[in-house]
Coordinates of C-alpha atoms and ligand atoms in Angstrom, one line a residue:
M30 CA 105.0 91.7 178.0
D31 CA 108.0 92.3 180.2
M32 CA 110.9 93.5 178.2
V33 CA 114.2 94.7 179.7
F34 CA 115.9 97.0 177.2
D35 CA 119.6 97.4 177.1
L36 CA 119.2 101.1 176.7
I37 CA 116.3 103.6 176.6
I38 CA 116.5 107.1 175.2
K39 CA 113.7 109.1 176.9
G40 CA 112.0 112.3 176.0
A41 CA 113.8 113.3 172.7
K42 CA 112.4 114.7 169.5
I43 CA 112.9 111.9 166.9
V44 CA 114.0 113.0 163.5
D45 CA 113.7 109.6 161.9
G46 CA 115.7 110.1 158.7
T47 CA 112.7 109.9 156.3
G48 CA 112.3 113.6 156.0
N49 CA 109.0 113.4 158.0
P50 CA 108.4 116.1 160.7
W51 CA 109.9 115.1 164.1
F52 CA 107.8 113.2 166.6
K53 CA 108.2 112.5 170.3
R54 CA 108.6 109.0 171.6
D55 CA 111.0 107.0 173.7
I56 CA 113.4 104.7 171.9
G57 CA 114.3 101.3 173.3
I58 CA 117.3 99.4 172.2
I59 CA 117.5 95.6 172.6
Q60 CA 120.2 93.4 171.0
G61 CA 121.4 96.2 168.9
K62 CA 118.1 96.9 167.3
I63 CA 115.5 99.8 167.7
K64 CA 112.1 99.6 169.2
I65 CA 109.9 102.7 169.3
L66 CA 108.1 102.7 172.6
G67 CA 104.4 103.3 173.2
E68 CA 104.2 103.2 177.0
P69 CA 106.4 105.6 179.0
M70 CA 107.4 103.2 181.8
V71 CA 109.5 100.2 180.7
E72 CA 112.6 98.7 182.2
A73 CA 116.1 99.3 181.0
K74 CA 119.7 98.6 182.1
E75 CA 120.6 102.2 181.2
I76 CA 118.5 105.2 180.5
I77 CA 119.5 108.4 178.7
N78 CA 117.4 111.3 179.6
A79 CA 117.2 113.3 176.4
E80 CA 114.6 115.9 177.2
G81 CA 115.1 118.9 174.9
M82 CA 117.4 116.9 172.7
T83 CA 117.0 115.5 169.2
V84 CA 117.6 111.9 168.2
S85 CA 118.4 111.0 164.6
P86 CA 119.9 108.0 162.8
G87 CA 123.7 108.0 162.8
F88 CA 125.1 109.7 159.6
V89 CA 125.9 107.5 156.6
D90 CA 128.8 109.0 154.8
L91 CA 128.4 107.8 151.3
H92 CA 131.7 109.1 150.1
N93 CA 135.1 109.2 151.8
H94 CA 138.6 107.8 151.6
N95 CA 138.9 106.0 155.0
D96 CA 140.5 102.9 153.4
L97 CA 144.0 103.6 154.8
S98 CA 142.8 105.8 157.7
V99 CA 141.0 102.8 159.3
L100 CA 144.3 101.0 159.6
A101 CA 146.0 104.0 161.1
Y102 CA 143.0 105.2 163.2
P103 CA 140.7 102.3 163.8
N104 CA 138.2 104.6 165.6
L105 CA 138.2 107.1 162.7
E106 CA 137.9 109.8 165.3
S107 CA 137.4 112.9 163.2
H108 CA 134.6 111.2 161.3
L109 CA 133.0 109.4 164.3
M110 CA 132.8 112.5 166.4
Q111 CA 130.8 114.4 163.8
G112 CA 128.2 111.7 164.0
I113 CA 129.1 109.3 161.2
T114 CA 128.2 105.7 162.2
T115 CA 128.5 104.2 158.7
S116 CA 131.3 105.0 156.3
V117 CA 131.2 104.0 152.6
T118 CA 134.8 103.3 151.6
G119 CA 136.7 102.5 148.4
N120 CA 135.6 105.6 146.5
C121 CA 137.0 107.4 143.4
G122 CA 138.2 104.2 141.9
L123 CA 140.7 103.5 144.6
S124 CA 140.0 100.7 147.1
M125 CA 142.8 98.9 149.0
A126 CA 141.9 95.6 147.5
P127 CA 142.1 93.5 145.3
I128 CA 145.8 93.7 145.1
N129 CA 148.1 91.9 142.8
P130 CA 151.4 91.5 144.7
R131 CA 153.4 92.3 141.5
N132 CA 151.7 95.7 141.3
L133 CA 151.5 96.4 145.0
D134 CA 154.4 99.0 144.9
L135 CA 152.6 101.0 142.2
L136 CA 149.5 101.4 144.5
R137 CA 151.6 102.1 147.6
T138 CA 153.8 104.8 146.0
Y139 CA 150.8 106.4 144.3
L140 CA 149.0 106.8 147.6
A141 CA 152.2 107.6 149.6
A142 CA 150.9 111.0 150.6
F143 CA 148.1 109.4 152.6
L144 CA 150.4 107.1 154.6
K145 CA 151.3 107.9 158.2
P146 CA 155.1 107.4 158.5
D147 CA 154.9 105.7 162.0
I148 CA 152.2 103.2 161.0
D149 CA 153.0 99.7 159.7
Y150 CA 150.2 99.0 157.3
G151 CA 151.5 95.5 156.6
W152 CA 150.2 95.4 153.0
D153 CA 149.7 91.7 153.6
W154 CA 146.3 91.3 152.0
Q155 CA 145.2 90.5 148.5
S156 CA 141.5 90.0 148.2
V157 CA 138.8 92.2 149.5
K158 CA 138.0 89.5 152.1
D159 CA 141.6 89.5 153.3
Y160 CA 141.5 93.3 153.7
F161 CA 138.2 93.2 155.6
Q162 CA 139.7 90.7 158.1
K163 CA 142.7 92.9 158.5
V164 CA 140.5 95.9 159.2
E165 CA 138.3 94.1 161.7
K166 CA 141.2 92.5 163.6
H167 CA 142.0 95.5 165.7
G168 CA 138.4 96.5 166.4
I169 CA 136.5 99.4 164.8
S170 CA 134.1 102.0 166.1
M171 CA 131.8 102.5 163.1
N172 CA 130.4 100.4 160.3
L173 CA 132.2 100.2 157.0
V174 CA 130.4 99.7 153.7
P175 CA 133.0 98.7 151.1
L176 CA 133.0 99.5 147.4
V177 CA 135.6 98.1 145.1
G178 CA 137.6 100.5 143.0
Q179 CA 137.7 100.2 139.3
G180 CA 141.1 101.9 139.3
T181 CA 142.4 99.3 141.8
I182 CA 141.2 96.4 139.7
R183 CA 142.8 97.9 136.5
L184 CA 146.0 98.5 138.4
A185 CA 146.1 94.9 139.6
V186 CA 145.7 93.7 136.0
K187 CA 147.6 96.3 134.0
G188 CA 149.5 98.6 136.3
F189 CA 149.6 102.3 135.2
D190 CA 149.3 101.3 131.5
S191 CA 147.2 103.7 129.4
N192 CA 146.4 101.2 126.6
A193 CA 143.0 99.6 126.2
P194 CA 142.7 96.2 127.8
S195 CA 143.0 93.1 125.7
P196 CA 140.1 90.6 125.8
E197 CA 142.1 88.5 128.3
E198 CA 142.7 91.6 130.5
M199 CA 139.1 92.5 130.4
L200 CA 138.2 89.0 131.4
K201 CA 140.6 89.2 134.4
M202 CA 139.2 92.6 135.5
K203 CA 135.6 91.1 135.3
T204 CA 136.7 88.1 137.4
L205 CA 138.3 90.4 140.1
L206 CA 135.2 92.5 140.1
R207 CA 132.9 89.5 140.5
Q208 CA 135.0 88.1 143.2
S209 CA 135.0 91.4 145.1
L210 CA 131.2 91.6 144.8
E211 CA 130.8 88.0 146.0
E212 CA 133.0 88.8 149.0
G213 CA 130.7 91.6 150.1
C214 CA 131.3 94.8 148.2
F215 CA 128.2 97.0 147.7
G216 CA 129.3 98.3 144.3
M217 CA 132.1 99.6 142.2
S218 CA 133.6 103.1 142.2
S219 CA 135.5 104.7 139.5
G220 CA 137.6 107.8 139.3
L221 CA 138.0 108.9 135.7
F222 CA 140.0 112.0 136.8
Y223 CA 142.8 109.9 138.3
P224 CA 145.0 107.4 136.5
P225 CA 144.5 104.6 135.8
G226 CA 140.7 105.5 135.5
S227 CA 141.6 108.4 133.3
Y228 CA 143.1 105.9 130.8
C229 CA 139.8 104.2 130.3
S230 CA 137.4 104.7 127.4
T231 CA 133.7 104.9 128.0
E232 CA 133.3 101.6 126.2
E233 CA 135.7 99.9 128.5
L234 CA 133.8 101.1 131.6
I235 CA 130.4 100.1 130.1
E236 CA 131.7 96.6 129.6
L237 CA 133.2 96.2 133.0
A238 CA 130.2 97.8 134.8
S239 CA 128.0 95.2 133.0
V240 CA 129.0 92.8 135.8
L241 CA 127.2 95.0 138.5
K242 CA 123.6 94.4 137.3
Q243 CA 123.2 90.8 138.5
Y244 CA 124.5 91.7 142.0
G245 CA 122.2 94.7 142.4
A246 CA 125.4 96.7 143.0
I247 CA 125.8 100.5 142.7
Y248 CA 128.2 102.3 140.4
T249 CA 129.7 105.5 141.7
I250 CA 131.8 107.9 139.7
H251 CA 134.3 110.7 140.2
L252 CA 133.6 112.3 136.8
R253 CA 136.3 112.5 134.2
N254 CA 136.2 116.3 134.4
E255 CA 134.4 118.6 136.9
S256 CA 135.4 121.8 135.2
N257 CA 135.4 122.7 131.5
K258 CA 133.8 119.4 130.5
L259 CA 131.4 118.9 133.4
I260 CA 128.3 118.5 131.2
E261 CA 129.9 116.0 128.9
S262 CA 131.3 114.1 131.9
V263 CA 127.8 113.8 133.5
E264 CA 126.5 112.5 130.1
E265 CA 129.2 109.9 130.0
A266 CA 128.4 108.7 133.6
I267 CA 124.7 108.5 132.8
R268 CA 125.4 106.5 129.6
I269 CA 127.5 103.9 131.5
A270 CA 124.6 103.5 134.0
E271 CA 121.8 103.6 131.4
E272 CA 123.3 101.1 129.0
N273 CA 123.7 98.6 132.0
D274 CA 120.5 99.6 133.8
I275 CA 122.4 100.0 137.1
P276 CA 122.1 102.6 139.9
L277 CA 124.5 105.6 139.5
Q278 CA 125.9 107.9 142.1
I279 CA 127.8 111.0 140.9
S280 CA 130.4 111.8 143.5
H281 CA 131.1 115.2 145.1
H282 CA 129.2 117.1 142.5
K283 CA 130.6 120.5 141.7
A284 CA 131.7 122.9 139.0
A285 CA 135.4 123.8 139.4
G286 CA 136.9 127.0 138.2
R287 CA 135.3 130.4 137.9
V288 CA 134.4 130.1 134.2
N289 CA 132.4 127.0 135.0
W290 CA 130.4 128.3 137.9
G291 CA 126.7 127.8 137.4
K292 CA 127.1 124.7 135.3
V293 CA 125.6 122.6 138.1
N294 CA 122.2 123.8 137.1
G295 CA 122.6 122.1 133.7
S296 CA 124.1 119.0 135.2
L297 CA 121.3 118.6 137.7
K298 CA 118.8 119.0 134.9
L299 CA 120.6 116.1 133.0
M300 CA 120.2 114.0 136.1
T301 CA 116.5 114.8 136.4
E302 CA 115.9 114.1 132.7
A303 CA 117.7 110.8 133.1
R304 CA 115.5 109.8 136.0
Q305 CA 112.5 110.5 133.9
R306 CA 113.8 107.9 131.5
G307 CA 114.2 105.5 134.3
V308 CA 117.9 105.9 135.2
E309 CA 118.4 105.8 139.0
V310 CA 120.9 108.7 139.2
N311 CA 121.8 110.7 142.4
C312 CA 124.7 112.8 143.4
D313 CA 126.4 113.9 146.6
V314 CA 128.1 117.1 147.9
Y315 CA 130.3 118.4 150.7
P316 CA 129.4 121.7 152.2
Y317 CA 132.6 123.6 151.4
I318 CA 134.0 125.6 148.4
A319 CA 137.3 123.8 148.5
G320 CA 138.2 120.2 147.6
S321 CA 141.3 118.2 148.5
T322 CA 143.4 115.6 146.8
M323 CA 146.9 114.4 145.8
I324 CA 149.3 117.0 144.4
N325 CA 150.2 114.7 141.5
S326 CA 146.7 115.4 140.1
L327 CA 147.9 118.8 139.0
L328 CA 150.0 117.1 136.3
P329 CA 148.7 115.7 132.9
T330 CA 147.8 112.1 133.7
W331 CA 150.2 110.7 131.1
V332 CA 153.0 111.9 133.4
L333 CA 151.9 109.1 135.8
E334 CA 152.0 106.4 133.1
G335 CA 154.1 103.6 134.6
G336 CA 153.6 104.9 138.2
T337 CA 155.2 107.4 140.6
A338 CA 158.8 106.4 140.0
K339 CA 158.3 107.1 136.2
M340 CA 156.7 110.4 137.1
L341 CA 159.7 111.5 139.1
Q342 CA 162.0 110.4 136.3
R343 CA 160.0 112.5 133.8
L344 CA 160.3 115.5 136.1
Q345 CA 164.1 115.2 135.9
D346 CA 164.1 115.3 132.2
K347 CA 164.4 118.7 130.5
G348 CA 162.5 117.8 127.4
E349 CA 159.7 116.2 129.4
R350 CA 159.5 119.1 131.8
N351 CA 159.1 121.6 128.9
K352 CA 156.4 119.4 127.4
I353 CA 154.5 119.3 130.7
E354 CA 154.9 123.0 131.2
G355 CA 153.7 123.6 127.6
E356 CA 150.5 121.7 128.3
I357 CA 149.7 123.3 131.6
A358 CA 150.6 126.9 130.8
G359 CA 149.3 126.6 127.2
G360 CA 146.0 125.2 128.5
T361 CA 146.2 122.2 126.1
M362 CA 146.4 119.7 128.9
H363 CA 144.1 116.8 128.5
G364 CA 141.8 116.4 131.5
E365 CA 141.4 118.9 134.3
N366 CA 143.9 121.8 134.5
W367 CA 143.6 123.1 138.0
I368 CA 146.6 125.3 137.9
K369 CA 145.1 127.2 134.9
S370 CA 141.6 127.2 136.2
I371 CA 142.2 128.4 139.8
G372 CA 145.8 129.6 140.0
W373 CA 148.8 128.8 142.3
N374 CA 147.5 131.0 145.1
N375 CA 144.3 128.9 145.5
I376 CA 146.2 125.7 145.9
I377 CA 147.1 125.2 149.6
I378 CA 149.3 122.3 150.9
G379 CA 147.3 120.3 153.5
G380 CA 149.9 117.6 154.2
C381 CA 153.5 117.1 153.1
P382 CA 155.2 114.1 154.7
A383 CA 158.6 115.1 153.5
N384 CA 158.6 118.5 155.1
S385 CA 155.8 119.9 157.3
K386 CA 157.0 123.4 156.9
Y387 CA 155.0 123.6 153.6
E388 CA 151.7 122.7 155.3
G389 CA 149.2 125.5 155.3
K390 CA 151.0 127.5 152.6
S391 CA 149.8 128.2 149.1
L392 CA 152.0 127.0 146.1
E393 CA 152.4 130.7 145.2
Q394 CA 153.8 131.4 148.7
I395 CA 156.1 128.4 148.6
F396 CA 157.5 129.4 145.3
R397 CA 157.9 133.0 146.3
E398 CA 159.9 131.9 149.3
K399 CA 162.2 129.9 147.0
G400 CA 163.1 133.2 145.3
S401 CA 163.9 131.4 142.0
S402 CA 164.1 133.2 138.6
K403 CA 162.6 130.1 136.8
T404 CA 159.0 130.0 135.6
P405 CA 156.4 128.9 138.2
C406 CA 155.9 125.5 136.5
Q407 CA 159.7 124.8 136.6
V408 CA 159.8 125.8 140.3
F409 CA 156.9 123.5 140.8
F410 CA 158.6 120.6 139.2
D411 CA 161.8 121.2 141.3
W412 CA 159.7 121.3 144.4
L413 CA 157.8 118.1 143.4
L414 CA 161.2 116.4 143.1
E415 CA 162.2 117.8 146.5
I416 CA 159.1 116.2 148.2
S417 CA 159.2 113.0 146.1
G418 CA 155.8 114.1 144.6
E419 CA 154.0 113.3 147.9
A420 CA 151.6 116.0 149.2
I421 CA 148.0 116.5 149.8
M422 CA 146.6 119.8 148.5
I423 CA 143.4 121.8 149.2
L424 CA 141.9 123.5 146.1
F425 CA 139.7 126.6 146.4
G426 CA 137.8 126.4 143.2
M427 CA 134.1 126.3 143.8
D428 CA 131.3 128.9 144.1
E429 CA 129.1 129.0 147.3
D430 CA 126.0 129.5 145.1
D431 CA 126.7 126.2 143.3
V432 CA 127.2 124.4 146.7
K433 CA 123.8 125.7 147.7
T434 CA 122.2 124.6 144.4
V435 CA 123.5 121.1 144.7
I436 CA 123.0 120.7 148.4
S437 CA 119.3 121.8 148.0
S438 CA 118.6 119.3 145.3
P439 CA 116.4 116.5 146.6
L440 CA 118.7 114.1 144.7
S441 CA 121.9 114.9 146.8
S442 CA 123.3 113.3 149.8
I443 CA 125.8 115.1 152.1
I444 CA 129.2 113.6 152.3
T445 CA 132.7 114.3 153.7
D446 CA 134.9 113.1 150.8
A447 CA 137.6 113.1 153.6
W448 CA 140.0 110.6 155.1
A449 CA 139.6 110.5 158.9
T450 CA 142.3 111.6 161.2
S451 CA 142.6 112.4 164.9
P452 CA 143.6 115.5 166.8
G453 CA 147.2 114.1 167.0
G454 CA 147.2 113.3 163.3
G455 CA 149.3 116.3 162.2
G456 CA 149.1 118.4 159.0
K457 CA 146.5 120.8 158.0
P458 CA 143.8 118.6 156.5
H459 CA 140.7 119.9 154.9
P460 CA 138.3 120.7 157.8
R461 CA 135.6 118.5 156.3
A462 CA 137.4 115.6 158.0
Y463 CA 136.0 117.0 161.3
G464 CA 133.1 119.3 160.5
T465 CA 131.0 118.3 157.5
F466 CA 127.7 117.1 159.0
P467 CA 127.5 119.6 161.9
R468 CA 128.5 122.3 159.5
A469 CA 125.7 121.5 157.1
I470 CA 123.1 121.7 160.0
R471 CA 124.6 124.9 161.4
K472 CA 125.0 126.7 158.1
Y473 CA 122.2 125.5 155.9
V474 CA 119.5 124.7 158.4
R475 CA 120.0 127.1 161.3
E476 CA 121.6 130.1 159.7
E477 CA 120.6 130.2 156.1
K478 CA 117.3 128.2 156.4
L479 CA 117.9 126.6 153.1
F480 CA 116.0 123.4 154.2
T481 CA 114.6 121.9 157.3
L482 CA 116.5 119.8 159.9
E483 CA 114.4 116.8 158.8
E484 CA 115.5 117.3 155.2
A485 CA 119.1 117.7 156.2
I486 CA 119.0 114.5 158.2
R487 CA 117.3 112.7 155.3
K488 CA 120.3 113.7 153.1
M489 CA 122.7 112.3 155.8
T490 CA 120.9 109.1 156.6
S491 CA 118.1 107.3 154.7
L492 CA 119.0 108.7 151.3
P493 CA 122.6 107.5 151.3
A494 CA 121.6 104.2 153.1
M495 CA 118.9 103.5 150.4
K496 CA 121.3 104.4 147.6
V497 CA 124.1 102.1 148.6
G498 CA 121.7 99.2 149.4
L499 CA 121.5 99.2 153.2
Q500 CA 118.0 98.0 154.0
D501 CA 118.1 98.1 157.8
R502 CA 119.9 101.3 158.7
G503 CA 119.5 105.1 158.2
I504 CA 116.0 105.3 159.6
I505 CA 114.7 105.1 163.1
R506 CA 112.2 102.3 162.8
D507 CA 111.4 99.1 164.7
G508 CA 113.8 96.4 163.9
F509 CA 116.4 98.7 162.3
W510 CA 120.0 98.7 163.7
A511 CA 120.4 101.2 166.5
D512 CA 122.9 103.5 164.9
L513 CA 121.8 106.7 166.7
L514 CA 122.9 110.2 167.6
V515 CA 121.6 112.4 170.5
F516 CA 122.3 116.0 169.8
D517 CA 121.2 119.6 170.6
A518 CA 119.7 120.9 167.4
D519 CA 120.2 124.5 168.5
K520 CA 123.9 124.0 169.2
I521 CA 125.3 121.4 166.9
S522 CA 128.2 123.2 165.0
D523 CA 131.5 122.6 163.3
N524 CA 134.6 124.0 165.0
A525 CA 137.2 123.0 162.4
S526 CA 138.5 125.7 160.1
F527 CA 141.2 125.7 157.3
A528 CA 143.6 127.3 159.7
E529 CA 142.7 125.1 162.7
P530 CA 141.3 121.9 161.3
H531 CA 141.9 119.5 164.2
Q532 CA 138.8 120.5 166.1
Y533 CA 135.9 118.2 167.1
P534 CA 132.4 119.7 166.5
K535 CA 130.1 120.6 169.4
G536 CA 126.5 119.7 170.3
I537 CA 126.6 115.9 170.0
S538 CA 126.1 114.1 173.3
Y539 CA 125.8 110.4 172.4
I540 CA 127.0 108.4 169.4
I541 CA 125.5 104.9 169.3
V542 CA 126.7 102.2 166.9
N543 CA 124.9 98.8 166.7
G544 CA 123.1 99.6 170.0
Q545 CA 126.0 100.6 172.1
V546 CA 127.4 104.0 173.1
V547 CA 130.8 104.4 171.4
A548 CA 131.3 108.1 172.2
K549 CA 129.8 110.4 174.8
N550 CA 130.3 114.2 174.9
G551 CA 133.2 114.1 172.5
K552 CA 135.1 111.3 174.2
L553 CA 135.4 107.6 173.1
T554 CA 133.9 105.2 175.5
G555 CA 136.3 102.4 174.4
V556 CA 133.5 100.3 173.1
Q557 CA 134.1 99.2 169.5
T558 CA 130.9 97.8 168.0
G559 CA 131.6 98.7 164.4
R560 CA 131.9 96.1 161.7
V561 CA 132.5 95.7 158.0
L562 CA 129.0 95.2 156.5
I563 CA 128.6 92.7 153.8
H564 CA 126.3 93.1 150.8
Ligands
ZN15 ZN1 136.8 111.9 144.1

C-alpha cells in the first residue's frame, strides 16, 4: 500500500499518554490523524527527525479560564507554548454564555479585572453557539472544550440575587442548561466559592445537575470552601454527583491556610471511598503553592449581592464597612476568609487595570506605602474604591507537601487554572499561565522523582481527555487526532517565575494541533488549526 503522509515524526521515543512505558516507532500523520508506522521507509511531504526526542500527546488542560483570553489572544500563546493543545474552558461556574442581555452588565463588571482595556470584546453573543462562532471567527491555534457555568446560568436568570430560585426560575435555568448541552458543551461547572454560586443550596445544585445525566455530561466544582470546611465541601460535591449518578471533577484541589494543611489526605480518602461506592470522582491540581483570583473574593459574598456597583456602594457606607470589617477581622465571615487565613503579606497583586504601580506588591506593602492611621481593613476598602474593585491577586496559602500528595494521587490531572496571556500582555500574572506543564515534568519527574515521565504525561493527556469525554484525543493511537508534542525530556523546563512571569518554557520543539505544526521552537508558525470541539 502506497501512502503519502502529510508528516512523519521519525526516531522519537513515544510516551503515548496511557502511562505505559515509552516505545520507539515512527508516527505518520494523514488528514490530521495518527498512524503508528511499522516499516521505517514510507513517503511523506514533511519529515521531522526526532532522534533523541520524546513525542507525547498534546496536553489537555482540564481547568483554565481562557474564555475571555481567547478573544484577546486567539492563539492563547502562554498556554500553547507550554504544550497545551486542548483547553477546557468555562470553569468555576463562569462561562461567557449563555447571556441574558438584561444582565450582561452584571457579568461584564464582575469580570472587569480580566478584561484588556485595548480589546473590543463586542459582547454581541447570547447562546453558547453564538459565542463559539465568535471565538472561531478569528481563527484559533488550539482546541477548546467548552463547559457551561452554573453561575453564568443563574446570573442570566436571577442576577446576583442570593434568594433560592422559584420553581419558574429553576425551570428557566434547566432550559438554559439543556440548550447549552445540546449546543455542544461537555458538562457544567460550578464555583460555590464565588457569587452567585455561593448563594446556592446543595439541594438547588442537585436539582439543576440532574439535567446532566441524560447527556453523559461531566460536573466540575470549585468547592464551597477549600480551607476550614474543606472536608464538608468535598462531601457536598460528592453528594451532588452521587444523587445524580454523574461524573464529578473536583477542581484545583488544595487545602488553603496553614491550619488546614494536611487535610488533603482526608479529602482524597473521601474520593477513594466514593469511588468504591461507584461515584466517578477525580480531582485536578496545579504545581504551585499559590493560587490566583479576583480581589473581590476577599470580601464576604453578600457584599456582591446585586453586583459590582452595589459592592462599591456598600464600600462607601460607614455602617456597611464596619460590618464587613467585623466579619473579616472577627473571623465570623461566612465562606472563605483568606485575609484571616493567610494574612495581607501573602496576598500579591498580579494585575490592576486602574494602576499598574500596584502590580507585584503585597497588600501589606501597598497599605504601608499609603501611611494611613486607619485599620488595615479600612485602608483596604479605600483602596478597593480607588481601583473600582478591579484587580487580580495571587494568594500564597498552600503547603508544598499537600501539592505533592495531590499531584501523586492516581486520581489527579495536572491543570493550569490560568487565563492565557502573551509576552506583551502586561501585569504580573501567576507564572502557571506559562509554566505549569513543563514545571511539573522538571520538578516532579526529573528533580524529585515523585513519578515517572509516563505517569506525568498520563495526568496531562489521557486522564483529562477521558474525564471530560474526549474519545479520540489524549493518546497516541491509530486513528486518534494528531495533537502532538516533540520535546527533549532532559531539558523541558519552566522559565516563568512570580517576579518574571512572562517567559516561555524551554525544551519543546514542535507543537502539532489537528495534524499541523502550529508552533516550532517557541515561535508560532501562523497556522491556526484549532477548533471548538462539540460534545
Ligand atoms: Zn476555581
